[in-house]
Short mmCIF file of C-alpha atoms in Angstrom, two decimals:
data_model
loop_
_atom_site.label_atom_id
_atom_site.label_comp_id
_atom_site.label_asym_id
_atom_site.label_seq_id
_atom_site.Cartn_x
_atom_site.Cartn_y
_atom_site.Cartn_z
CA UNK H 1130 -21.60 85.20 11.53
CA UNK H 1131 -20.80 81.81 13.08
CA UNK H 1132 -20.09 82.34 16.87
CA UNK H 1133 -17.13 80.97 18.47
CA UNK H 1134 -19.04 79.32 21.31
CA UNK H 1135 -20.54 76.79 18.66
CA UNK H 1136 -17.54 74.67 19.11
CA UNK H 1137 -18.30 71.32 20.93
CA UNK H 1138 -17.43 71.53 24.47
CA UNK H 1139 -14.82 68.82 24.28
CA UNK H 1140 -13.01 70.51 21.50
CA UNK H 1141 -13.08 73.75 23.57
CA UNK H 1142 -11.63 72.05 26.52
CA UNK H 1143 -8.86 70.40 24.41
CA UNK H 1144 -7.93 73.85 22.99
CA UNK H 1145 -7.71 75.38 26.64
CA UNK H 1146 -5.90 72.31 27.97
CA UNK H 1147 -3.39 72.35 25.24
CA UNK H 1148 -2.52 75.95 25.52
CA UNK H 1149 -2.16 75.82 29.25
CA UNK H 1150 0.13 72.83 29.17
CA UNK H 1151 2.36 74.35 26.56
CA UNK H 1152 2.73 77.64 28.55
CA UNK H 1153 3.26 75.82 31.83
CA UNK H 1154 5.83 73.35 30.39
CA UNK H 1155 7.77 76.16 28.81
CA UNK H 1156 7.72 78.01 32.09
CA UNK H 1157 8.98 74.83 33.85
CA UNK H 1158 11.72 74.11 31.16
CA UNK H 1159 13.31 77.60 30.97
CA UNK H 1160 12.49 79.36 34.32
CA UNK H 1161 14.21 78.78 37.76
CA UNK H 1162 12.09 77.81 40.72
CA UNK H 1163 11.44 81.07 42.27
CA UNK H 1164 11.97 82.06 45.87
CA UNK H 1165 8.64 81.87 47.20
CA UNK H 1166 7.71 78.60 45.41
CA UNK H 1167 10.76 77.13 46.93
CA UNK H 1168 9.50 77.84 50.54
CA UNK H 1169 6.08 76.16 49.70
CA UNK H 1170 7.67 73.22 48.04
CA UNK H 1171 10.21 72.79 51.00
CA UNK H 1172 7.18 72.98 53.46
CA UNK H 1173 5.27 70.45 51.38
CA UNK H 1174 8.20 68.07 51.64
CA UNK H 1175 8.44 68.56 55.41
CA UNK H 1176 4.76 67.75 55.63
CA UNK H 1177 5.40 64.42 53.90
CA UNK H 1178 8.22 63.77 56.41
CA UNK H 1179 5.74 64.21 59.23
CA UNK H 1180 6.43 67.67 60.23
CA UNK H 1181 3.96 70.65 60.31
CA UNK H 1182 3.73 73.94 58.66
CA UNK H 1183 4.30 77.01 60.95
CA UNK H 1184 5.64 74.90 63.81
CA UNK H 1185 8.55 73.30 61.96
CA UNK H 1186 8.81 75.67 58.89
CA UNK H 1187 8.16 79.34 59.37
CA UNK H 1188 5.96 80.95 56.70
CA UNK H 1189 3.01 83.34 56.58
CA UNK H 1190 0.76 81.83 53.64
CA UNK H 1191 -2.46 79.82 54.13
CA UNK H 1192 -2.20 76.07 54.99
CA UNK H 1193 -3.96 74.88 51.89
CA UNK H 1194 -0.99 76.16 49.80
CA UNK H 1195 1.42 73.70 51.70
CA UNK H 1196 -0.89 70.82 51.46
CA UNK H 1197 -1.14 71.25 47.63
CA UNK H 1198 2.65 71.38 47.34
CA UNK H 1199 2.80 68.28 49.53
CA UNK H 1200 0.69 66.59 46.85
CA UNK H 1201 2.94 67.83 44.13
CA UNK H 1202 6.18 66.87 45.96
CA UNK H 1203 4.56 63.40 46.56
CA UNK H 1204 3.86 63.08 42.83
CA UNK H 1205 7.50 63.93 41.82
CA UNK H 1206 9.94 63.94 44.95
CA UNK H 1207 12.54 66.73 44.98
CA UNK H 1208 11.15 68.31 41.83
CA UNK H 1209 8.63 71.14 41.15
CA UNK H 1210 7.07 69.30 38.27
CA UNK H 1211 4.44 67.67 40.53
CA UNK H 1212 2.98 71.07 41.44
CA UNK H 1213 3.15 72.01 37.72
CA UNK H 1214 1.02 69.06 36.74
CA UNK H 1215 -1.48 69.99 39.59
CA UNK H 1216 -1.54 73.55 38.28
CA UNK H 1217 -2.16 72.57 34.67
CA UNK H 1218 -5.19 70.60 35.72
CA UNK H 1219 -6.76 73.09 38.06
CA UNK H 1220 -6.03 76.08 35.61
CA UNK H 1221 -7.52 74.17 32.51
CA UNK H 1222 -10.62 73.24 34.65
CA UNK H 1223 -10.97 76.80 35.84
CA UNK H 1224 -10.77 78.37 32.35
CA UNK H 1225 -13.18 75.78 31.09
CA UNK H 1226 -15.71 76.49 33.72
CA UNK H 1227 -15.45 80.21 32.83
CA UNK H 1228 -16.00 79.31 29.22
CA UNK H 1229 -19.30 77.39 30.20
CA UNK H 1230 -20.40 80.42 32.17
CA UNK H 1231 -19.76 82.83 29.22
CA UNK H 1232 -21.33 80.45 26.71
CA UNK H 1233 -24.27 79.14 28.61
CA UNK H 1234 -25.19 81.82 31.07
CA UNK H 1235 -23.82 85.14 29.77
CA UNK H 1236 -24.65 84.20 26.32
CA UNK H 1237 -21.37 85.67 24.85
CA UNK H 1238 -20.89 84.66 21.18
CA UNK H 1239 -17.05 84.86 21.68
CA UNK H 1240 -16.65 82.76 24.77
CA UNK H 1241 -13.67 80.80 23.64
CA UNK H 1242 -11.83 83.82 22.39
CA UNK H 1243 -12.48 85.60 25.74
CA UNK H 1244 -11.14 82.75 27.67
CA UNK H 1245 -8.04 82.52 25.40
CA UNK H 1246 -7.38 86.19 25.87
CA UNK H 1247 -7.80 85.84 29.53
CA UNK H 1248 -5.47 82.75 29.61
CA UNK H 1249 -2.69 84.42 27.83
CA UNK H 1250 -3.07 87.47 30.04
CA UNK H 1251 -2.98 85.20 33.06
CA UNK H 1252 0.40 83.91 31.98
CA UNK H 1253 1.84 87.33 31.60
CA UNK H 1254 1.36 87.58 35.47
CA UNK H 1255 2.35 83.97 36.03
CA UNK H 1256 5.96 84.67 37.14
CA UNK H 1257 6.97 80.91 37.38
CA UNK H 1258 3.74 79.84 39.21
CA UNK H 1259 3.02 77.93 42.41
CA UNK H 1260 1.57 81.03 44.11
CA UNK H 1261 -1.46 81.04 46.22
CA UNK H 1262 -3.13 83.17 43.53
CA UNK H 1263 -2.51 80.47 40.98
CA UNK H 1264 -4.59 77.87 43.09
CA UNK H 1265 -7.12 80.46 44.23
CA UNK H 1266 -7.96 81.09 40.53
CA UNK H 1267 -9.50 77.56 40.38
CA UNK H 1268 -11.68 78.36 43.42
CA UNK H 1269 -12.76 81.73 42.01
CA UNK H 1270 -13.73 80.08 38.61
CA UNK H 1271 -15.61 77.33 40.46
CA UNK H 1272 -17.48 80.00 42.55
CA UNK H 1273 -18.48 81.83 39.46
CA UNK H 1274 -19.69 78.76 37.82
CA UNK H 1275 -21.69 77.73 40.84
CA UNK H 1276 -23.20 81.29 41.09
CA UNK H 1277 -24.74 81.22 37.55
CA UNK H 1278 -25.74 77.55 38.00
CA UNK H 1279 -27.58 78.32 41.23
CA UNK H 1280 -29.35 81.36 39.63
CA UNK H 1281 -30.39 79.07 36.64
CA UNK H 1282 -31.46 75.99 38.69
CA UNK H 1283 -32.07 77.21 42.24
CA UNK H 1284 -30.31 73.99 43.49
CA UNK H 1285 -28.57 74.53 46.95
CA UNK H 1286 -25.66 72.11 46.06
CA UNK H 1287 -24.31 75.08 44.26
CA UNK H 1288 -24.33 77.16 47.35
CA UNK H 1289 -22.24 74.42 48.97
CA UNK H 1290 -19.70 74.84 46.14
CA UNK H 1291 -19.66 78.53 46.70
CA UNK H 1292 -18.93 77.93 50.40
CA UNK H 1293 -16.29 75.42 49.46
CA UNK H 1294 -14.69 78.06 47.23
CA UNK H 1295 -14.70 80.60 50.09
CA UNK H 1296 -12.64 78.23 52.18
CA UNK H 1297 -10.55 77.30 49.32
CA UNK H 1298 -9.49 80.80 48.53
CA UNK H 1299 -9.26 82.02 52.24
CA UNK H 1300 -7.04 79.00 53.24
CA UNK H 1301 -4.62 80.15 50.56
CA UNK H 1302 -4.56 83.66 51.56
CA UNK H 1303 -7.17 85.62 53.54
CA UNK H 1304 -7.42 88.53 51.21
CA UNK H 1305 -8.48 86.28 48.21
CA UNK H 1306 -11.99 85.75 49.49
CA UNK H 1307 -13.42 88.73 47.82
CA UNK H 1308 -15.12 87.10 44.88
CA UNK H 1309 -16.90 84.25 46.97
CA UNK H 1310 -17.98 86.74 49.60
CA UNK H 1311 -19.58 89.07 47.05
CA UNK H 1312 -21.23 86.25 45.13
CA UNK H 1313 -22.58 84.80 48.32
CA UNK H 1314 -24.04 88.20 49.29
CA UNK H 1315 -25.39 88.56 45.80
CA UNK H 1316 -27.39 85.32 46.03
CA UNK H 1317 -28.68 86.34 49.40
CA UNK H 1318 -29.88 89.78 48.07
CA UNK H 1319 -31.38 88.27 45.06
CA UNK H 1320 -33.26 85.48 47.04
CA UNK H 1321 -34.44 87.66 49.78
CA UNK H 1322 -36.53 89.75 47.30
CA UNK H 1323 -38.80 86.85 46.75
CA UNK H 1324 -38.49 84.45 49.70
CA UNK H 1325 -36.75 85.08 53.07
CA UNK H 1326 -36.62 81.30 53.84
CA UNK H 1327 -34.87 80.57 50.49
CA UNK H 1328 -32.31 83.34 51.27
CA UNK H 1329 -31.62 81.79 54.67
CA UNK H 1330 -31.22 78.34 53.28
CA UNK H 1331 -28.70 79.52 50.60
CA UNK H 1332 -26.69 81.12 53.35
CA UNK H 1333 -26.72 78.09 55.51
CA UNK H 1334 -25.44 75.94 52.56
CA UNK H 1335 -22.60 78.56 51.91
CA UNK H 1336 -21.56 78.16 55.60
CA UNK H 1337 -21.75 74.36 55.43
CA UNK H 1338 -19.78 74.27 52.23
CA UNK H 1339 -17.14 76.48 53.71
CA UNK H 1340 -16.87 74.25 56.80
CA UNK H 1341 -16.29 71.07 54.72
CA UNK H 1342 -12.85 72.25 53.87
CA UNK H 1343 -11.90 74.49 56.92
CA UNK H 1344 -12.70 71.96 59.66
CA UNK H 1345 -10.41 69.23 58.34
CA UNK H 1346 -7.58 71.58 57.83
CA UNK H 1347 -8.04 73.17 61.29
CA UNK H 1348 -8.02 69.61 62.84
CA UNK H 1349 -4.76 68.93 60.90
CA UNK H 1350 -3.13 71.95 62.49
CA UNK H 1351 -4.54 71.08 65.89
CA UNK H 1352 -3.25 67.66 65.66
CA UNK H 1353 0.21 68.97 64.87
CA UNK H 1354 0.09 71.50 67.67
CA UNK H 1355 0.60 74.18 65.14
CA UNK H 1356 -2.34 76.48 65.93
CA UNK H 1357 -0.46 79.11 67.98
CA UNK H 1358 2.39 79.28 65.38
CA UNK H 1359 -0.29 79.54 62.65
CA UNK H 1360 -1.90 82.43 64.31
CA UNK H 1361 1.51 84.18 64.91
CA UNK H 1362 2.59 83.90 61.14
CA UNK H 1363 -0.78 84.25 59.46
CA UNK H 1364 -2.26 86.98 61.62
CA UNK H 1365 0.50 88.81 63.54
CA UNK H 1366 3.10 88.82 60.79
CA UNK H 1367 0.72 89.77 57.93
CA UNK H 1368 -0.64 92.68 60.06
CA UNK H 1369 2.71 93.89 60.50
CA UNK H 1370 3.59 93.56 56.86
CA UNK H 1371 0.37 95.52 55.95
CA UNK H 1372 0.93 98.36 58.43
CA UNK H 1373 2.34 101.00 56.08
CA UNK H 1374 2.19 104.67 55.39
CA UNK H 1375 -0.39 106.23 53.09
CA UNK H 1376 2.48 107.10 50.66
CA UNK H 1377 3.50 103.34 50.62
CA UNK H 1378 -0.15 102.29 49.96
CA UNK H 1379 -0.28 104.72 46.95
CA UNK H 1380 2.83 103.38 45.54
CA UNK H 1381 1.45 99.84 46.02
CA UNK H 1382 -1.73 100.85 44.20
CA UNK H 1383 0.14 102.37 41.35
CA UNK H 1384 2.05 99.19 40.96
CA UNK H 1385 -1.18 97.19 40.72
CA UNK H 1386 -2.72 99.48 38.09
CA UNK H 1387 0.62 99.26 36.13
CA UNK H 1388 0.61 95.52 36.00
CA UNK H 1389 -3.09 95.41 35.01
CA UNK H 1390 -2.58 98.05 32.28
CA UNK H 1391 0.45 96.24 30.92
CA UNK H 1392 -1.55 93.17 30.01
CA UNK H 1393 -4.63 95.06 28.91
CA UNK H 1394 -6.88 93.95 31.70
CA UNK H 1395 -7.79 97.53 32.65
CA UNK H 1396 -9.16 98.89 29.38
CA UNK H 1397 -10.86 95.65 28.48
CA UNK H 1398 -12.47 95.24 31.95
CA UNK H 1399 -13.72 98.83 32.02
CA UNK H 1400 -15.48 98.41 28.73
CA UNK H 1401 -17.18 95.34 30.11
CA UNK H 1402 -18.18 97.16 33.37
CA UNK H 1403 -19.47 100.17 31.31
CA UNK H 1404 -21.70 97.70 29.38
CA UNK H 1405 -23.12 96.27 32.62
CA UNK H 1406 -23.74 99.76 33.90
CA UNK H 1407 -25.86 100.28 30.81
CA UNK H 1408 -27.86 97.06 31.70
CA UNK H 1409 -28.37 98.29 35.29
CA UNK H 1410 -29.66 101.83 34.32
CA UNK H 1411 -31.54 101.17 30.99
CA UNK H 1412 -33.71 98.18 32.12
CA UNK H 1413 -35.49 96.47 29.31
CA UNK H 1414 -34.12 98.80 26.66
CA UNK H 1415 -30.46 97.91 27.34
CA UNK H 1416 -28.41 97.92 24.17
CA UNK H 1417 -27.14 94.32 24.62
CA UNK H 1418 -30.24 92.14 24.19
CA UNK H 1419 -28.27 88.82 24.04
CA UNK H 1420 -26.28 89.46 27.28
CA UNK H 1421 -27.76 87.50 30.38
CA UNK H 1422 -30.99 87.06 28.31
CA UNK H 1423 -32.24 84.17 30.58
CA UNK H 1424 -32.86 86.60 33.29
CA UNK H 1425 -35.70 88.99 33.87
CA UNK H 1426 -35.22 92.78 33.66
CA UNK H 1427 -34.65 93.06 37.35
CA UNK H 1428 -32.52 89.92 37.33
CA UNK H 1429 -30.19 91.15 34.67
CA UNK H 1430 -29.60 94.40 36.58
CA UNK H 1431 -28.96 92.41 39.82
CA UNK H 1432 -26.50 90.24 38.21
CA UNK H 1433 -24.74 93.01 36.62
CA UNK H 1434 -24.49 94.72 39.80
CA UNK H 1435 -22.91 91.76 41.51
CA UNK H 1436 -20.33 91.44 38.83
CA UNK H 1437 -19.33 95.15 39.04
CA UNK H 1438 -19.10 94.86 42.90
CA UNK H 1439 -17.09 91.67 42.65
CA UNK H 1440 -14.39 93.37 40.47
CA UNK H 1441 -14.34 96.38 42.63
CA UNK H 1442 -13.92 94.35 45.73
CA UNK H 1443 -11.09 92.23 44.35
CA UNK H 1444 -9.29 95.51 43.50
CA UNK H 1445 -9.71 96.93 47.02
CA UNK H 1446 -8.55 93.61 48.69
CA UNK H 1447 -5.47 93.51 46.33
CA UNK H 1448 -4.43 96.99 47.56
CA UNK H 1449 -4.02 95.67 51.23
CA UNK H 1450 -0.51 94.35 50.60
CA UNK H 1451 2.61 96.42 51.17
CA UNK H 1452 4.31 95.09 48.17
CA UNK H 1453 2.78 94.37 44.68
CA UNK H 1454 4.05 91.65 42.54
CA UNK H 1455 2.70 90.79 39.06
CA UNK H 1456 1.16 87.43 40.36
CA UNK H 1457 -1.15 89.39 42.73
CA UNK H 1458 -3.29 90.59 39.78
CA UNK H 1459 -4.12 86.92 39.07
CA UNK H 1460 -6.84 87.46 41.62
CA UNK H 1461 -8.66 89.65 39.14
CA UNK H 1462 -8.41 87.28 36.16
CA UNK H 1463 -11.52 85.11 36.82
CA UNK H 1464 -13.86 88.09 37.19
CA UNK H 1465 -12.17 89.90 34.33
CA UNK H 1466 -12.67 86.85 32.01
CA UNK H 1467 -16.43 87.54 32.16
CA UNK H 1468 -15.85 91.30 31.56
CA UNK H 1469 -13.72 90.44 28.62
CA UNK H 1470 -16.47 88.27 27.21
CA UNK H 1471 -18.96 91.14 27.75
CA UNK H 1472 -16.54 93.58 26.10
CA UNK H 1473 -16.22 91.41 23.08
CA UNK H 1474 -19.96 91.20 22.80
CA UNK H 1475 -20.38 94.89 23.24
CA UNK H 1476 -17.78 95.57 20.43
CA UNK H 1477 -19.34 92.96 18.20
CA UNK H 1478 -22.77 94.34 18.68
CA UNK H 1479 -21.74 97.76 17.77
CA UNK H 1480 -19.79 96.71 14.58
CA UNK H 1481 -21.67 93.73 13.24
CA UNK H 1482 -24.95 95.37 12.17
CA UNK H 1483 -26.84 94.93 8.99
CA UNK H 1484 -24.89 97.55 7.25
CA UNK H 1485 -21.56 95.74 7.74
CA UNK H 1486 -20.27 93.36 5.13
CA UNK H 1487 -18.97 89.80 5.77
CA UNK H 1488 -15.56 91.22 5.31
CA UNK H 1489 -15.75 93.25 8.40
CA UNK H 1490 -16.99 90.20 10.35
CA UNK H 1491 -14.14 88.09 9.16
CA UNK H 1492 -11.62 90.85 9.93
CA UNK H 1493 -13.00 91.19 13.59
CA UNK H 1494 -12.59 87.44 14.18
CA UNK H 1495 -9.09 87.50 12.93
CA UNK H 1496 -8.18 90.45 15.21
CA UNK H 1497 -9.82 88.76 18.22
CA UNK H 1498 -7.78 85.58 17.54
CA UNK H 1499 -4.59 87.58 17.02
CA UNK H 1500 -4.80 89.06 20.63
CA UNK H 1501 -4.07 85.79 22.51
CA UNK H 1502 -1.46 84.69 19.94
CA UNK H 1503 0.42 88.10 20.43
CA UNK H 1504 0.18 87.77 24.30
CA UNK H 1505 1.28 84.05 24.23
CA UNK H 1506 4.26 84.90 22.03
CA UNK H 1507 5.17 87.78 24.40
CA UNK H 1508 5.14 85.39 27.30
CA UNK H 1509 7.25 82.71 25.64
CA UNK H 1510 9.87 85.29 24.64
CA UNK H 1511 10.08 86.53 28.26
CA UNK H 1512 10.54 82.95 29.53
CA UNK H 1513 13.44 82.32 27.14
CA UNK H 1514 15.26 85.28 28.83
CA UNK H 1515 15.22 83.48 32.15
CA UNK H 1516 17.14 80.46 30.83
CA UNK H 1517 20.55 81.81 32.20
CA UNK H 1518 19.13 82.34 35.54
CA UNK H 1519 17.92 78.61 35.74
CA UNK H 1520 21.22 77.53 34.70
CA UNK H 1521 22.86 79.47 37.58
CA UNK H 1522 20.41 77.99 39.88
CA UNK H 1523 21.36 74.59 38.66
CA UNK H 1524 25.00 75.13 39.27
CA UNK H 1525 24.43 76.05 42.91
CA UNK H 1526 22.14 73.09 43.52
CA UNK H 1527 24.67 70.75 42.06
CA UNK H 1528 27.51 72.13 44.21
CA UNK H 1529 25.42 71.56 47.35
CA UNK H 1530 24.69 68.01 46.39
CA UNK H 1531 28.26 67.21 45.55
CA UNK H 1532 29.78 68.66 48.76
CA UNK H 1533 27.18 67.36 51.27
CA UNK H 1534 25.69 63.99 52.21
CA UNK H 1535 21.91 63.48 52.07
CA UNK H 1536 21.43 63.62 55.91
CA UNK H 1537 23.39 66.86 56.22
CA UNK H 1538 21.73 70.07 56.96
CA UNK H 1539 22.35 73.26 54.89
CA UNK H 1540 21.70 76.83 56.03
CA UNK H 1541 20.76 79.20 53.10
CA UNK H 1542 21.61 82.68 54.43
CA UNK H 1543 19.16 84.96 52.90
CA UNK H 1544 15.87 83.99 51.48
CA UNK H 1545 16.09 81.10 49.09
CA UNK H 1546 14.67 77.69 50.55
CA UNK H 1547 14.50 76.66 46.89
CA UNK H 1548 18.07 75.53 47.19
CA UNK H 1549 17.30 73.35 50.18
CA UNK H 1550 14.32 71.78 48.34
CA UNK H 1551 15.99 71.18 45.09
CA UNK H 1552 19.16 69.90 46.67
CA UNK H 1553 17.20 67.66 49.07
CA UNK H 1554 18.93 69.05 52.22
CA UNK H 1555 16.98 70.17 55.21
CA UNK H 1556 17.54 73.44 57.04
CA UNK H 1557 18.83 73.39 60.54
CA UNK H 1558 16.16 75.88 61.69
CA UNK H 1559 12.60 76.57 60.93
CA UNK H 1560 13.48 79.96 59.77
CA UNK H 1561 14.30 78.69 56.13
CA UNK H 1562 14.42 82.27 55.03
CA UNK H 1563 15.39 85.14 57.30
CA UNK H 1564 12.79 87.86 56.61
CA UNK H 1565 10.85 87.19 59.88
CA UNK H 1566 14.19 87.87 61.85
CA UNK H 1567 14.54 91.37 60.30
CA UNK H 1568 10.89 92.55 59.97
CA UNK H 1569 10.60 95.74 61.96
CA UNK H 1570 7.47 95.44 64.08
CA UNK H 1571 7.58 91.67 64.07
CA UNK H 1572 11.16 90.52 64.87
CA UNK H 1573 12.39 90.22 68.36
CA UNK H 1574 15.59 89.26 70.01
CA UNK H 1575 13.88 86.08 71.24
CA UNK H 1576 13.25 85.01 67.53
CA UNK H 1577 16.87 85.73 66.57
CA UNK H 1578 18.18 83.83 69.60
CA UNK H 1579 15.88 80.98 68.77
CA UNK H 1580 17.58 80.98 65.34
CA UNK H 1581 21.08 81.06 66.57
CA UNK H 1582 20.26 78.44 69.17
CA UNK H 1583 19.11 76.11 66.37
CA UNK H 1584 22.50 76.64 64.48
CA UNK H 1585 24.59 75.84 67.70
CA UNK H 1586 22.61 72.77 68.43
CA UNK H 1587 22.69 71.50 64.79
CA UNK H 1588 25.50 73.18 63.02
CA UNK H 1589 24.91 72.99 59.21
CA UNK H 1590 27.42 71.22 57.12
CA UNK H 1591 27.39 74.12 54.59
CA UNK H 1592 26.22 77.79 54.63
CA UNK H 1593 25.08 79.32 51.34
CA UNK H 1594 25.34 83.08 51.34
CA UNK H 1595 23.02 84.24 48.49
CA UNK H 1596 23.93 87.90 49.06
CA UNK H 1597 20.41 88.94 49.47
CA UNK H 1598 20.31 92.93 49.44
CA UNK H 1599 18.64 93.15 52.90
CA UNK H 1600 21.40 91.15 54.67
CA UNK H 1601 25.05 92.12 55.20
CA UNK H 1602 27.02 89.51 53.41
CA UNK H 1603 29.02 87.14 55.70
CA UNK H 1604 32.27 88.03 54.01
CA UNK H 1605 31.75 91.80 54.33
CA UNK H 1606 34.36 93.86 56.23
CA UNK H 1607 33.40 95.55 59.53
CA UNK H 1608 33.56 99.05 57.86
CA UNK H 1609 31.19 98.11 55.13
CA UNK H 1610 28.97 96.36 57.53
CA UNK H 1611 28.83 99.54 59.63
CA UNK H 1612 27.92 101.47 56.56
CA UNK H 1613 25.02 99.17 55.72
CA UNK H 1614 23.73 99.36 59.28
CA UNK H 1615 21.48 102.36 58.54
CA UNK H 1616 19.89 100.55 55.55
CA UNK H 1617 19.39 97.42 57.60
CA UNK H 1618 17.91 99.16 60.52
CA UNK H 1619 14.83 100.02 58.29
CA UNK H 1620 13.99 96.36 58.59
CA UNK H 1621 15.81 95.10 61.67
CA UNK H 1622 14.49 95.63 65.18
CA UNK H 1623 17.80 94.65 66.85
CA UNK H 1624 20.91 95.04 64.66
CA UNK H 1625 23.26 93.78 67.28
CA UNK H 1626 21.31 90.69 67.95
CA UNK H 1627 21.61 89.72 64.27
CA UNK H 1628 25.25 90.80 64.31
CA UNK H 1629 25.81 88.13 66.87
CA UNK H 1630 24.58 85.60 64.57
CA UNK H 1631 26.98 86.68 61.94
CA UNK H 1632 29.94 86.76 64.38
CA UNK H 1633 29.15 83.13 65.34
CA UNK H 1634 29.11 82.02 61.73
CA UNK H 1635 32.27 83.84 60.89
CA UNK H 1636 33.94 82.03 63.96
CA UNK H 1637 32.73 78.51 63.15
CA UNK H 1638 32.91 78.62 59.26
CA UNK H 1639 35.37 79.32 56.61
CA UNK H 1640 34.84 80.51 53.04
CA UNK H 1641 35.17 77.69 50.44
CA UNK H 1642 34.35 79.10 47.06
CA UNK H 1643 31.82 81.27 45.12
CA UNK H 1644 29.67 80.66 42.13
CA UNK H 1645 28.59 83.96 40.74
CA UNK H 1646 27.17 86.13 43.54
CA UNK H 1647 26.70 83.09 45.88
CA UNK H 1648 29.40 82.16 48.49
CA UNK H 1649 29.83 78.95 50.25
CA UNK H 1650 31.02 78.41 53.82
CA UNK H 1651 32.06 75.06 55.27
CA UNK H 1652 32.01 74.13 59.08
CA UNK H 1653 35.34 74.02 60.79
CA UNK H 1654 35.38 70.84 62.69
CA UNK H 1655 37.21 71.80 65.96
CA UNK H 1656 37.35 68.27 67.31
#
């Protein structure tokens, strides 16, 4: 039977790039810019204006994410399309690197099919893109490629790439470093069995590679006097966010497994892990003679062990978060792509023996090609359902543009800096979304007073109340506000302090109109 990885590399890249571009462009055309992405894009635009993340815009993600968004905004000002282009390029390269790993190092005969299945599964978790996991995926794929290339060639430059990948992932979000850490440890353990000096050199190169990205970004934050704010938001806030009960942790884990099962990652990955376990325990008699055939018996077992540990580590780190959204699972896609390839090879080895006819071989290829087609169709159908939400977002943005001047500030009361970015209107405060002001265990009267002081010094021309469920709407009656107080106190440290903000807004602003569930307030000029 002709194997899929016999395609020329250029043709494989064209197929991967084309499918990636189609799915990304469809998401851009039919989906609204999501809430989180809006914060990242807004922060990127502020960096281009000379401001600094953390100091001038409050958010708790890694600094590399904002710099990537700054690049995207520089490419296409006041539009999310620039980051889409960056994602298309990085995602295509990442999947192509995984294809190379499967074809040339794992020796999977179904490399392209495995990558296409993983790619379409990736888009089931995409949820409009521009998340830290989307960009970390590139670093993870680069790390896997460098790991196998180092084992194949012994060249230390690949350890430098692994170190660079470690910083790349960690500077997007700290709990995304699992794969680079495990692969670095795997190289050390494999090298130290033969030569201690070689193991130490590989470790040194990993550290050097990590510093090549970490140091410039640290210097950037230092030059902007944003180090203290970065520590507060990256460390203090995220620790508060992760301090949850055992019951909440169990619910988060259940959500993680639910997302993974829905896209088929769990059953496929488990088959691949089972196949690797057979390699570890069976030695030279393992039932998959083609898999990892370049390595010695001990080498196959060692590499298999590293892959198993990498998957388990990513699973454990994924469980650290309080909440679980679909895009979190993207952190597992890179290592799962390798496992999908091993699973396909396992199934093929079991079915395609001498007793099977060419008809069975052809049927297997058709089934494998149908899997990514069905997943892609499902994703495109889901995106079409989001078109009405995008239209609603466009109406709000158009209203803001029509009723404010370019230099005016606009406060989005809730959690949607997306509106500030798309309308090209700055926020009057660094708290472009209000969650840090109501997060129990992090918020303080000082932070809320800082927010109120910003509004008083620079009153926004327009306030947009998005009626976020965690905030009392500005037009809510005192009776209803009192009833909501018990709900809000689950998040809010000091209800009365936040109530002072609402009282000031109600005194200085009057309701103008509403679009759907969004209400607009204009500043009452008392002069």
